[in-house]
């Protein structure tokens, strides 16, 4: 019902058309949280390099906005792929659950970003490592989504 690749929408119920439409928004929404969360990591590194804590405030805002976008993107992804707990395609299933995990993990990281303001430098190092891990997960997620939509490794052919 919620697959992006459904044929004609003629004869579909309103809810089927709505699910289809919401699923098609997924590819439009995903780029913003990717940029914001990876950018937050970049700003954190820049602030660390410059030894200037003012950059942390900007990174926190970017992380919050990126996390909200990730929640929306993951939700729309469920509309795009259908509401199934398992898929026959292992790339789609990995993409589905990694995306859901990224949204949840980013939410936890937002909490840590604000809680760490009152903590020691050691806790900030853990936060930076977790943010780096989230950045790697987002990169893998993007590759999986591109592989699913564009036919695996063929889309990297030169």
PDB file of C-alpha atoms in Angstrom:
ATOM      1  CA  UNK A   1       0.000   0.000   0.000  1.00  0.00           C
ATOM      2  CA  UNK A   2       2.721   2.519   0.868  1.00  0.00           C
ATOM      3  CA  UNK A   3       5.245   1.586  -1.803  1.00  0.00           C
ATOM      4  CA  UNK A   4       6.706   4.402  -3.845  1.00  0.00           C
ATOM      5  CA  UNK A   5       6.664   2.290  -6.963  1.00  0.00           C
ATOM      6  CA  UNK A   6       2.948   1.636  -7.036  1.00  0.00           C
ATOM      7  CA  UNK A   7       1.475   1.849 -10.500  1.00  0.00           C
ATOM      8  CA  UNK A   8      -1.361   4.128 -11.379  1.00  0.00           C
ATOM      9  CA  UNK A   9      -3.165   5.818  -8.543  1.00  0.00           C
ATOM     10  CA  UNK A  10      -6.481   5.431 -10.357  1.00  0.00           C
ATOM     11  CA  UNK A  11      -8.857   3.372  -8.263  1.00  0.00           C
ATOM     12  CA  UNK A  12      -6.833   3.827  -5.066  1.00  0.00           C
ATOM     13  CA  UNK A  13      -8.456   5.028  -1.879  1.00  0.00           C
ATOM     14  CA  UNK A  14      -7.632   8.417  -0.431  1.00  0.00           C
ATOM     15  CA  UNK A  15      -5.450   6.864   2.290  1.00  0.00           C
ATOM     16  CA  UNK A  16      -3.526   4.813  -0.291  1.00  0.00           C
ATOM     17  CA  UNK A  17      -2.886   7.931  -2.372  1.00  0.00           C
ATOM     18  CA  UNK A  18      -1.898   9.882   0.758  1.00  0.00           C
ATOM     19  CA  UNK A  19       0.545   7.160   1.866  1.00  0.00           C
ATOM     20  CA  UNK A  20       2.036   7.077  -1.624  1.00  0.00           C
ATOM     21  CA  UNK A  21       2.420  10.857  -1.696  1.00  0.00           C
ATOM     22  CA  UNK A  22       3.998  10.990   1.781  1.00  0.00           C
ATOM     23  CA  UNK A  23       6.442   8.268   0.735  1.00  0.00           C
ATOM     24  CA  UNK A  24       7.508  10.274  -2.305  1.00  0.00           C
ATOM     25  CA  UNK A  25       8.433  13.191  -0.016  1.00  0.00           C
ATOM     26  CA  UNK A  26      11.124  11.051   1.644  1.00  0.00           C
ATOM     27  CA  UNK A  27      13.726  11.701  -1.058  1.00  0.00           C
ATOM     28  CA  UNK A  28      13.125  15.449  -0.843  1.00  0.00           C
ATOM     29  CA  UNK A  29      13.487  15.637   2.945  1.00  0.00           C
ATOM     30  CA  UNK A  30      16.541  13.433   3.550  1.00  0.00           C
ATOM     31  CA  UNK A  31      19.197  15.884   2.379  1.00  0.00           C
ATOM     32  CA  UNK A  32      18.525  18.509   5.039  1.00  0.00           C
ATOM     33  CA  UNK A  33      19.108  16.334   8.131  1.00  0.00           C
ATOM     34  CA  UNK A  34      22.151  14.755   6.489  1.00  0.00           C
ATOM     35  CA  UNK A  35      23.692  18.191   5.957  1.00  0.00           C
ATOM     36  CA  UNK A  36      22.736  19.511   9.392  1.00  0.00           C
ATOM     37  CA  UNK A  37      24.007  16.564  11.418  1.00  0.00           C
ATOM     38  CA  UNK A  38      27.246  16.141   9.463  1.00  0.00           C
ATOM     39  CA  UNK A  39      27.646  19.927   9.579  1.00  0.00           C
ATOM     40  CA  UNK A  40      27.185  19.866  13.364  1.00  0.00           C
ATOM     41  CA  UNK A  41      30.045  17.390  13.584  1.00  0.00           C
ATOM     42  CA  UNK A  42      32.179  19.611  11.360  1.00  0.00           C
ATOM     43  CA  UNK A  43      31.422  22.697  13.463  1.00  0.00           C
ATOM     44  CA  UNK A  44      32.252  20.770  16.651  1.00  0.00           C
ATOM     45  CA  UNK A  45      35.609  19.771  15.171  1.00  0.00           C
ATOM     46  CA  UNK A  46      36.286  23.318  14.008  1.00  0.00           C
ATOM     47  CA  UNK A  47      35.477  24.679  17.474  1.00  0.00           C
ATOM     48  CA  UNK A  48      37.729  22.058  19.038  1.00  0.00           C
ATOM     49  CA  UNK A  49      40.552  22.956  16.658  1.00  0.00           C
ATOM     50  CA  UNK A  50      40.101  26.690  17.303  1.00  0.00           C
ATOM     51  CA  UNK A  51      39.660  26.055  21.062  1.00  0.00           C
ATOM     52  CA  UNK A  52      36.544  28.183  20.970  1.00  0.00           C
ATOM     53  CA  UNK A  53      33.476  26.933  22.856  1.00  0.00           C
ATOM     54  CA  UNK A  54      31.155  29.366  21.050  1.00  0.00           C
ATOM     55  CA  UNK A  55      30.992  26.973  18.103  1.00  0.00           C
ATOM     56  CA  UNK A  56      29.369  24.365  20.355  1.00  0.00           C
ATOM     57  CA  UNK A  57      26.211  26.467  20.556  1.00  0.00           C
ATOM     58  CA  UNK A  58      25.915  26.552  16.756  1.00  0.00           C
ATOM     59  CA  UNK A  59      26.585  22.815  16.557  1.00  0.00           C
ATOM     60  CA  UNK A  60      23.863  22.103  19.130  1.00  0.00           C
ATOM     61  CA  UNK A  61      21.330  24.105  17.141  1.00  0.00           C
ATOM     62  CA  UNK A  62      22.333  22.309  13.945  1.00  0.00           C
ATOM     63  CA  UNK A  63      22.031  18.955  15.737  1.00  0.00           C
ATOM     64  CA  UNK A  64      18.535  19.787  17.025  1.00  0.00           C
ATOM     65  CA  UNK A  65      17.329  20.907  13.583  1.00  0.00           C
ATOM     66  CA  UNK A  66      18.999  17.916  11.925  1.00  0.00           C
ATOM     67  CA  UNK A  67      17.443  15.527  14.428  1.00  0.00           C
ATOM     68  CA  UNK A  68      13.962  16.929  13.823  1.00  0.00           C
ATOM     69  CA  UNK A  69      14.595  16.500  10.099  1.00  0.00           C
ATOM     70  CA  UNK A  70      15.859  12.941  10.654  1.00  0.00           C
ATOM     71  CA  UNK A  71      12.674  12.052  12.520  1.00  0.00           C
ATOM     72  CA  UNK A  72      10.581  13.423   9.649  1.00  0.00           C
ATOM     73  CA  UNK A  73      12.775  11.695   7.026  1.00  0.00           C
ATOM     74  CA  UNK A  74      12.625   8.342   8.843  1.00  0.00           C
ATOM     75  CA  UNK A  75       8.846   8.632   9.213  1.00  0.00           C
ATOM     76  CA  UNK A  76       8.429   9.413   5.527  1.00  0.00           C
ATOM     77  CA  UNK A  77      10.750   6.514   4.736  1.00  0.00           C
ATOM     78  CA  UNK A  78       8.292   4.168   6.395  1.00  0.00           C
ATOM     79  CA  UNK A  79       5.599   5.514   4.097  1.00  0.00           C
ATOM     80  CA  UNK A  80       7.909   5.047   1.105  1.00  0.00           C
ATOM     81  CA  UNK A  81       8.825   1.453   1.889  1.00  0.00           C
ATOM     82  CA  UNK A  82       5.580   0.356   3.472  1.00  0.00           C
ATOM     83  CA  UNK A  83       4.977  -0.515   7.088  1.00  0.00           C
ATOM     84  CA  UNK A  84       6.741  -3.884   7.188  1.00  0.00           C
ATOM     85  CA  UNK A  85       9.078  -5.060   9.929  1.00  0.00           C
ATOM     86  CA  UNK A  86      11.062  -7.211   7.481  1.00  0.00           C
ATOM     87  CA  UNK A  87      11.762  -6.904   3.771  1.00  0.00           C
ATOM     88  CA  UNK A  88      12.795  -9.433   1.141  1.00  0.00           C
ATOM     89  CA  UNK A  89      15.427  -6.967  -0.060  1.00  0.00           C
ATOM     90  CA  UNK A  90      18.277  -6.899   2.496  1.00  0.00           C
ATOM     91  CA  UNK A  91      19.447  -3.448   1.373  1.00  0.00           C
ATOM     92  CA  UNK A  92      15.983  -1.971   1.959  1.00  0.00           C
ATOM     93  CA  UNK A  93      15.665  -3.687   5.321  1.00  0.00           C
ATOM     94  CA  UNK A  94      19.072  -2.445   6.466  1.00  0.00           C
ATOM     95  CA  UNK A  95      18.261   1.045   5.168  1.00  0.00           C
ATOM     96  CA  UNK A  96      14.894   1.036   6.955  1.00  0.00           C
ATOM     97  CA  UNK A  97      16.233   0.019  10.342  1.00  0.00           C
ATOM     98  CA  UNK A  98      19.440   2.039  10.165  1.00  0.00           C
ATOM     99  CA  UNK A  99      17.385   5.147   9.322  1.00  0.00           C
ATOM    100  CA  UNK A 100      15.030   4.515  12.210  1.00  0.00           C
ATOM    101  CA  UNK A 101      18.007   3.966  14.512  1.00  0.00           C
ATOM    102  CA  UNK A 102      19.690   7.163  13.311  1.00  0.00           C
ATOM    103  CA  UNK A 103      16.597   9.212  14.177  1.00  0.00           C
ATOM    104  CA  UNK A 104      16.397   7.625  17.634  1.00  0.00           C
ATOM    105  CA  UNK A 105      20.136   7.896  18.277  1.00  0.00           C
ATOM    106  CA  UNK A 106      20.214  11.529  17.118  1.00  0.00           C
ATOM    107  CA  UNK A 107      17.437  12.286  19.616  1.00  0.00           C
ATOM    108  CA  UNK A 108      19.561  10.791  22.384  1.00  0.00           C
ATOM    109  CA  UNK A 109      22.539  12.803  21.183  1.00  0.00           C
ATOM    110  CA  UNK A 110      20.509  16.027  21.411  1.00  0.00           C
ATOM    111  CA  UNK A 111      19.837  15.223  25.043  1.00  0.00           C
ATOM    112  CA  UNK A 112      23.539  14.568  25.640  1.00  0.00           C
ATOM    113  CA  UNK A 113      24.496  17.798  23.837  1.00  0.00           C
ATOM    114  CA  UNK A 114      22.475  19.853  26.276  1.00  0.00           C
ATOM    115  CA  UNK A 115      23.285  17.746  29.325  1.00  0.00           C
ATOM    116  CA  UNK A 116      27.032  17.912  28.656  1.00  0.00           C
ATOM    117  CA  UNK A 117      27.076  21.702  29.031  1.00  0.00           C
ATOM    118  CA  UNK A 118      27.275  21.144  32.771  1.00  0.00           C
ATOM    119  CA  UNK A 119      29.711  18.212  32.675  1.00  0.00           C
ATOM    120  CA  UNK A 120      33.401  17.626  32.452  1.00  0.00           C
ATOM    121  CA  UNK A 121      35.601  17.582  29.368  1.00  0.00           C
ATOM    122  CA  UNK A 122      35.762  13.762  29.473  1.00  0.00           C
ATOM    123  CA  UNK A 123      31.998  13.592  28.855  1.00  0.00           C
ATOM    124  CA  UNK A 124      32.403  15.948  25.907  1.00  0.00           C
ATOM    125  CA  UNK A 125      34.921  13.554  24.351  1.00  0.00           C
ATOM    126  CA  UNK A 126      32.313  10.776  24.583  1.00  0.00           C
ATOM    127  CA  UNK A 127      29.778  13.091  22.956  1.00  0.00           C
ATOM    128  CA  UNK A 128      32.209  13.880  20.112  1.00  0.00           C
ATOM    129  CA  UNK A 129      32.846  10.182  19.539  1.00  0.00           C
ATOM    130  CA  UNK A 130      29.125   9.456  19.466  1.00  0.00           C
ATOM    131  CA  UNK A 131      28.548  12.324  17.045  1.00  0.00           C
ATOM    132  CA  UNK A 132      31.360  10.965  14.850  1.00  0.00           C
ATOM    133  CA  UNK A 133      29.694   7.526  14.946  1.00  0.00           C
ATOM    134  CA  UNK A 134      26.380   9.096  13.950  1.00  0.00           C
ATOM    135  CA  UNK A 135      28.124  10.838  11.043  1.00  0.00           C
ATOM    136  CA  UNK A 136      29.545   7.504   9.850  1.00  0.00           C
ATOM    137  CA  UNK A 137      26.120   5.856  10.197  1.00  0.00           C
ATOM    138  CA  UNK A 138      24.537   8.641   8.126  1.00  0.00           C
ATOM    139  CA  UNK A 139      27.162   8.152   5.430  1.00  0.00           C
ATOM    140  CA  UNK A 140      26.463   4.415   5.302  1.00  0.00           C
ATOM    141  CA  UNK A 141      22.731   5.140   5.277  1.00  0.00           C
ATOM    142  CA  UNK A 142      23.099   7.470   2.308  1.00  0.00           C
ATOM    143  CA  UNK A 143      25.072   4.850   0.424  1.00  0.00           C
ATOM    144  CA  UNK A 144      22.412   2.215   1.160  1.00  0.00           C
ATOM    145  CA  UNK A 145      19.625   4.520  -0.024  1.00  0.00           C
ATOM    146  CA  UNK A 146      21.525   5.328  -3.224  1.00  0.00           C
ATOM    147  CA  UNK A 147      22.263   1.651  -3.778  1.00  0.00           C
ATOM    148  CA  UNK A 148      18.623   0.735  -3.348  1.00  0.00           C
ATOM    149  CA  UNK A 149      17.310   3.473  -5.624  1.00  0.00           C
ATOM    150  CA  UNK A 150      19.996   3.271  -8.314  1.00  0.00           C
ATOM    151  CA  UNK A 151      20.773  -0.422  -8.567  1.00  0.00           C
ATOM    152  CA  UNK A 152      23.613  -1.254  -6.204  1.00  0.00           C
ATOM    153  CA  UNK A 153      27.220  -0.690  -7.163  1.00  0.00           C
ATOM    154  CA  UNK A 154      26.262   0.009 -10.769  1.00  0.00           C
ATOM    155  CA  UNK A 155      25.496   3.621  -9.857  1.00  0.00           C
ATOM    156  CA  UNK A 156      29.191   4.077  -9.038  1.00  0.00           C
ATOM    157  CA  UNK A 157      30.371   2.953 -12.477  1.00  0.00           C
ATOM    158  CA  UNK A 158      32.771   5.332 -14.198  1.00  0.00           C
TER     159      UNK A 158
END
